[in-house]
Every structure is written in structure tokens, then in C-alpha cells.
Coordinates of C-alpha atoms in Angstrom, one line a residue:
M178 CA 109.5 92.5 89.0
Y179 CA 106.2 91.2 88.2
S180 CA 104.8 88.2 85.4
P181 CA 103.6 89.7 82.3
P182 CA 100.0 90.7 81.9
D183 CA 97.0 89.3 80.4
D184 CA 97.8 88.6 76.1
A185 CA 95.2 91.9 75.5
T186 CA 97.2 93.8 78.1
R187 CA 100.9 93.1 76.5
T188 CA 99.3 93.6 73.2
R189 CA 98.5 96.7 74.5
M190 CA 101.6 98.4 76.5
E191 CA 104.3 96.6 73.9
A192 CA 102.8 99.1 71.5
A193 CA 102.9 101.7 73.9
H194 CA 106.0 100.9 74.8
A195 CA 107.4 101.0 71.0
E196 CA 105.1 104.2 70.7
A197 CA 107.9 105.9 74.0
G198 CA 110.9 104.3 72.1
N199 CA 109.5 106.3 68.8
R200 CA 108.6 109.7 70.9
L201 CA 111.9 109.3 72.7
S202 CA 114.2 109.0 69.6
T203 CA 115.5 106.0 71.6
A204 CA 115.6 102.2 70.9
T205 CA 115.2 99.6 73.2
T206 CA 117.0 96.1 74.4
P207 CA 114.3 93.7 75.2
P208 CA 113.5 91.7 78.0
C209 CA 111.2 94.2 79.2
A210 CA 110.1 94.4 83.1
W211 CA 106.7 94.1 83.5
G212 CA 104.7 96.4 86.5
W213 CA 101.8 95.2 88.5
N214 CA 98.9 93.9 86.1
G215 CA 100.6 95.4 83.3
R216 CA 100.4 98.4 84.7
T217 CA 103.9 99.2 83.6
I218 CA 106.2 97.8 81.3
S219 CA 110.4 99.0 80.6
S220 CA 113.1 98.4 79.3
R221 CA 117.1 99.2 78.8
A222 CA 117.1 102.1 76.4
G223 CA 120.3 101.7 74.8
T224 CA 123.4 102.3 77.1
D225 CA 122.9 104.3 79.7
H226 CA 118.8 104.7 80.1
W227 CA 115.6 102.7 80.8
L228 CA 112.8 103.5 79.0
R229 CA 109.4 102.8 81.7
V230 CA 106.2 103.6 80.7
E231 CA 103.0 103.7 82.8
A232 CA 99.4 103.6 81.7
T233 CA 96.5 104.9 83.2
S234 CA 92.7 104.7 82.1
D235 CA 91.0 107.3 81.3
D236 CA 88.6 107.0 84.1
R237 CA 90.5 107.5 86.1
V238 CA 93.2 109.9 85.1
A239 CA 91.5 112.8 87.4
T240 CA 91.8 110.5 90.8
R241 CA 95.4 109.7 91.1
L242 CA 98.0 111.3 92.1
P243 CA 99.7 113.6 89.0
H244 CA 102.4 112.5 87.2
E245 CA 104.8 115.3 88.1
G246 CA 105.6 112.3 91.2
I247 CA 108.9 111.4 88.6
T248 CA 109.2 114.9 87.3
G249 CA 109.2 117.2 90.5
A250 CA 111.4 113.6 92.3
E251 CA 114.5 115.9 89.7
N252 CA 114.8 118.2 92.7
L253 CA 114.8 116.5 95.6
P254 CA 118.3 117.4 97.0
D255 CA 120.8 114.8 95.6
A256 CA 121.5 113.3 99.0
V257 CA 119.0 111.3 98.4
P258 CA 120.1 108.6 95.5
R259 CA 117.2 107.7 92.8
P260 CA 118.1 107.4 88.9
R261 CA 117.3 111.0 87.4
L262 CA 115.2 111.9 85.2
H263 CA 116.7 112.7 81.6
A264 CA 113.7 112.7 79.3
T265 CA 109.7 112.2 79.6
V266 CA 106.4 112.2 77.1
R267 CA 102.7 111.2 77.3
W268 CA 99.9 110.8 75.0
T269 CA 96.3 108.9 75.1
K270 CA 95.3 106.6 72.7
D271 CA 91.7 104.3 72.4
G272 CA 90.6 105.7 76.1
W273 CA 94.2 105.0 77.6
T274 CA 97.3 108.5 79.2
Y275 CA 100.8 106.4 78.3
D276 CA 103.8 108.5 80.5
A277 CA 106.6 107.3 79.3
D278 CA 110.2 108.6 81.1
L279 CA 113.4 108.1 79.9
I280 CA 115.8 107.5 83.3
S281 CA 119.3 106.9 83.9
Y282 CA 119.8 103.1 83.5
I283 CA 120.9 101.6 87.2
P284 CA 123.7 98.5 86.8
Q285 CA 122.8 97.4 90.1
P286 CA 120.1 94.6 91.2
V287 CA 117.0 95.8 92.8
I288 CA 118.0 92.8 96.6
S289 CA 114.3 91.9 95.6
Q290 CA 113.6 90.7 91.4
N291 CA 110.6 89.1 91.4
T292 CA 108.7 90.8 94.1
P293 CA 108.0 93.2 96.6
E294 CA 108.7 91.0 99.6
L295 CA 112.2 89.6 101.0
L296 CA 112.5 86.7 100.4
T297 CA 116.3 85.8 101.7
D298 CA 118.2 87.2 103.4
P299 CA 121.2 90.0 101.3
G300 CA 123.0 89.9 104.1
L301 CA 122.6 94.3 104.2
T302 CA 126.0 95.9 106.2
D303 CA 125.8 98.4 108.6
G304 CA 126.9 100.8 105.9
W305 CA 124.2 100.3 103.9
W306 CA 121.7 101.2 106.3
D307 CA 123.3 104.3 107.4
E308 CA 122.9 105.5 103.8
L309 CA 119.2 104.4 104.1
H310 CA 118.5 106.6 107.5
Q311 CA 120.7 109.1 105.2
A312 CA 118.2 109.0 102.4
L313 CA 114.8 108.6 104.8
E314 CA 116.2 112.0 107.3
V315 CA 116.5 114.0 104.4
L316 CA 114.4 113.2 102.1
A317 CA 111.5 113.9 104.9
G318 CA 112.9 117.4 105.4
V319 CA 111.7 118.4 101.6
A320 CA 108.6 120.4 101.2
T321 CA 105.2 118.9 99.4
E322 CA 102.1 119.4 98.7
R323 CA 101.4 115.8 97.2
E324 CA 99.7 113.9 99.8
T325 CA 100.5 110.2 99.2
V326 CA 99.1 108.2 101.9
R327 CA 95.5 110.7 102.9
T328 CA 94.2 111.4 105.6
L329 CA 90.9 110.9 104.8
W330 CA 91.7 107.5 103.2
M331 CA 92.8 106.1 106.3
R332 CA 89.9 107.3 108.0
R333 CA 88.0 104.3 105.9
S334 CA 89.5 102.3 105.7
F335 CA 91.4 101.8 109.0
P336 CA 88.0 100.4 110.6
L337 CA 87.8 98.8 107.5
F338 CA 91.0 96.0 107.5
L339 CA 92.4 97.5 110.8
G340 CA 89.3 96.7 113.0
I341 CA 90.0 101.2 114.6
D342 CA 89.1 104.3 114.1
A343 CA 91.6 106.9 112.8
P344 CA 93.1 109.0 115.2
D345 CA 92.1 112.9 114.4
H346 CA 95.9 113.9 114.2
I347 CA 97.9 112.6 112.0
E348 CA 102.4 113.6 112.0
R349 CA 103.4 113.9 109.0
V350 CA 107.1 114.1 106.9
T351 CA 107.7 113.8 102.9
G352 CA 108.6 109.8 102.1
H353 CA 109.0 107.4 99.9
G354 CA 105.3 106.1 99.7
D355 CA 106.8 102.8 97.7
L356 CA 109.2 101.4 99.9
H357 CA 110.0 97.6 99.3
W358 CA 112.7 95.1 97.8
A359 CA 112.0 95.3 95.3
N360 CA 112.6 99.4 94.7
L361 CA 115.9 99.3 96.7
T362 CA 119.4 97.9 95.4
V363 CA 122.9 96.8 97.4
A364 CA 125.8 98.7 96.8
P365 CA 125.4 101.5 96.3
L366 CA 122.0 101.9 97.4
T367 CA 120.3 103.5 94.9
V368 CA 116.3 104.2 95.3
M369 CA 113.8 102.9 92.4
D370 CA 110.1 104.4 91.9
W371 CA 109.5 107.9 92.1
E372 CA 106.1 107.4 91.2
R373 CA 104.3 107.9 94.4
W374 CA 106.9 110.0 96.5
G375 CA 105.0 112.8 99.0
S376 CA 103.7 113.5 102.3
V377 CA 102.9 110.4 104.3
P378 CA 102.4 109.5 108.2
V379 CA 106.4 109.5 110.2
G380 CA 106.6 106.0 110.6
F381 CA 104.9 104.6 106.9
D382 CA 108.1 103.9 104.6
A383 CA 109.9 102.1 107.7
G384 CA 106.3 100.1 108.7
L385 CA 106.0 99.3 105.2
L386 CA 109.5 98.0 104.5
H387 CA 108.6 95.7 107.8
A388 CA 105.6 94.8 106.6
Y389 CA 107.2 93.3 103.1
S390 CA 109.9 91.5 105.8
L391 CA 108.0 89.6 107.2
R392 CA 109.5 86.3 105.2
V393 CA 112.4 86.9 106.7
P394 CA 112.1 87.7 110.4
A395 CA 115.5 88.7 111.4
V396 CA 115.5 90.9 108.1
A397 CA 112.6 92.3 109.9
A398 CA 113.7 92.6 114.0
R399 CA 116.4 94.3 111.6
V400 CA 114.0 97.0 110.4
R401 CA 112.3 96.9 113.6
D402 CA 116.0 98.0 115.3
E403 CA 117.3 100.5 112.9
F404 CA 113.5 102.5 113.0
A405 CA 113.4 101.8 117.1
D406 CA 113.2 105.9 117.3
V407 CA 110.8 106.3 115.0
L408 CA 108.3 102.2 114.9
N409 CA 108.1 103.2 118.3
T410 CA 106.5 105.9 119.3
P411 CA 102.7 107.0 119.2
A412 CA 103.0 108.7 115.7
G413 CA 105.5 106.0 114.9
R414 CA 102.8 104.1 115.1
I415 CA 100.0 105.1 113.4
G416 CA 102.3 105.0 109.7
E417 CA 103.1 101.5 109.8
L418 CA 99.4 100.7 110.9
A419 CA 98.6 102.8 107.2
A420 CA 101.1 100.3 105.9
L421 CA 100.1 97.6 107.2
C422 CA 96.3 98.2 106.3
E423 CA 97.2 99.3 103.0
L424 CA 98.5 96.1 102.3
L425 CA 95.6 94.5 104.4
Q426 CA 93.4 96.3 101.0
S427 CA 95.3 94.6 98.6
A428 CA 95.3 91.1 100.1
A429 CA 91.4 91.9 100.2
R430 CA 91.6 92.3 97.0
G431 CA 93.3 89.5 96.9
E432 CA 97.5 90.6 97.2
Y433 CA 100.2 89.0 99.0
T434 CA 97.7 86.9 100.6
D435 CA 101.0 84.8 102.2
I436 CA 101.4 87.3 104.8
A437 CA 98.0 87.9 105.5
E438 CA 98.3 86.6 108.2
A439 CA 101.2 87.7 109.0
L440 CA 100.3 91.4 108.5
M441 CA 97.4 90.6 110.1
S442 CA 99.2 89.5 113.2
R443 CA 101.9 92.6 113.2
A444 CA 98.8 94.5 113.3
E445 CA 96.9 92.8 116.8
V446 CA 100.1 93.8 118.7
L447 CA 100.3 96.9 117.4
T448 CA 96.4 97.9 118.6
G449 CA 95.3 95.3 120.6
R450 CA 92.6 94.0 117.6
R451 CA 92.5 91.1 115.9
P452 CA 92.1 92.6 112.6
P453 CA 89.0 91.7 110.2
V454 CA 89.6 89.2 107.3
P455 CA 91.0 90.7 105.0
H456 CA 88.1 89.2 102.6
Q457 CA 88.4 89.9 98.9
R458 CA 86.1 93.1 98.1

């Protein structure tokens, strides 16, 4: 999905990908697909599978969500369309922990293959939107103790990136946590990348999808319309602000600079206050 990383990261991750193939007794087929900053590397494995390897530096293993995001997603209801996990393996080497997952190969391409942002209108049908609603509604009712969007993070980050305090009470549901256009296929709908699912503020998934749609106003308007029953509530407003806050924090790290202005404008619509400019931190 992303461009290849620097040469050192590329060499290390390609070696890890080959190691994963050996450990899971599967042959991989190029080309490889890269995740953000070379954190993941993936490719076709055999006829029916996809091999994904994620790297976490050992100093961050204790602070990130456990790998049960991938394994735990296997227990989600079948009404949530997703790739299935067939095998997984973990190992450590030279200060890195690697998690390799052998999952179902999904032949349908994702809607946006090179960026989480939507660049053109994919012409989604009413039936597709109905399928997405059903998947998210079923997921919302799943019990979980995984806190994907942490209350402590919201209290710390809202003043920094939105210029407002986080509310004392945050209404929550279970969500995907990374709902963007590079994680959704067209027909049939499949929702990809389940490592981050868990408890999120009401409206967070819809707010995130809307933020990633801002470069295509017609689709952004469709997202607002489709999820009006959530986004137009006080709880949903907080969830959308959490999504905007997360992307503005990323903008402060030098990401999403092309939509930073639109993110700030949307936050201003919701709060009546212009957020701080997301200077790199």
C-alpha cells in the first residue's frame, strides 16, 4: 500500500518475510506490498493465502496492542466479512519482534491501493453501503476488553491537536479502529487488517472514514449522510473528533499534509474553534 522503506529496513523486512515463509512452510510470490514506514511486508503465498509480517521494536512491544487483534478477530461473527487466519508465528531477532500471519487471499482489490485516502469516487452502490452498515453494526455489539482508542490518549491529545478538552464521559462501542479506503474492497465487501479492532468512541469508525474521504467531497457527503444517525449525535461528534485528532497528530509527524487543512476545517465545524496548526513534534 505504501512506498518501500529505506534500504536497511527493506533488507531486514525482506529477510523476515523469507523467514516467515520458512517457518510456516509456504512459498511466497512477489511483488511485496509495504505498510506504513516499512512496518509490515506482505505478499501472495501459494494459491489461496496471503503472508503478512509485522515488525515491532522490542522497546515498543510492551506498549502496543497485543497481537491478539489478529488472532482474536477469528472469533468475530461471520457477518463481519474479513480474511480468515490460517496460521501465525512469532519470533524475535536483533531487537525486533516479528508477527507473521498466513491469512486468506482476497482476490478483490481494495478501493484505494496506494493510500488510505480516497482519491477518486469509486461509485459505490447502495448495496455496498448496506453491507458496510451491517458489518459495523454486528461488530459494535461484540464484547471486548481491548481499548483501541484510549481515554487517557484522548485527554492528553484533544487539547494539543483540537484545542479543546476531552469530555469526562465517552460512550463506546467495538469498532475496527482503522477504517479507511485501503482496508475496504468493493464487491463483495471485505474489511481488511484487523490488528487494531477494539473499543472505540461511538462514531470513531465513521469519522475516520469521513476524514479519509475529504479529497472527494461527494463521497465525504455520502459518508456523512450514511452515518448521520451516529455522527449527528453528541456521542458521535466526540467519536469523529477523536478520529480527526488522531489524523492531526499524524499530520504533526509529517503525514497527511495534503488534508491537514481540511481536517482542521472539519474540526472547527464541530467545535467552533480553530485547532492549533499541527507543527511537527
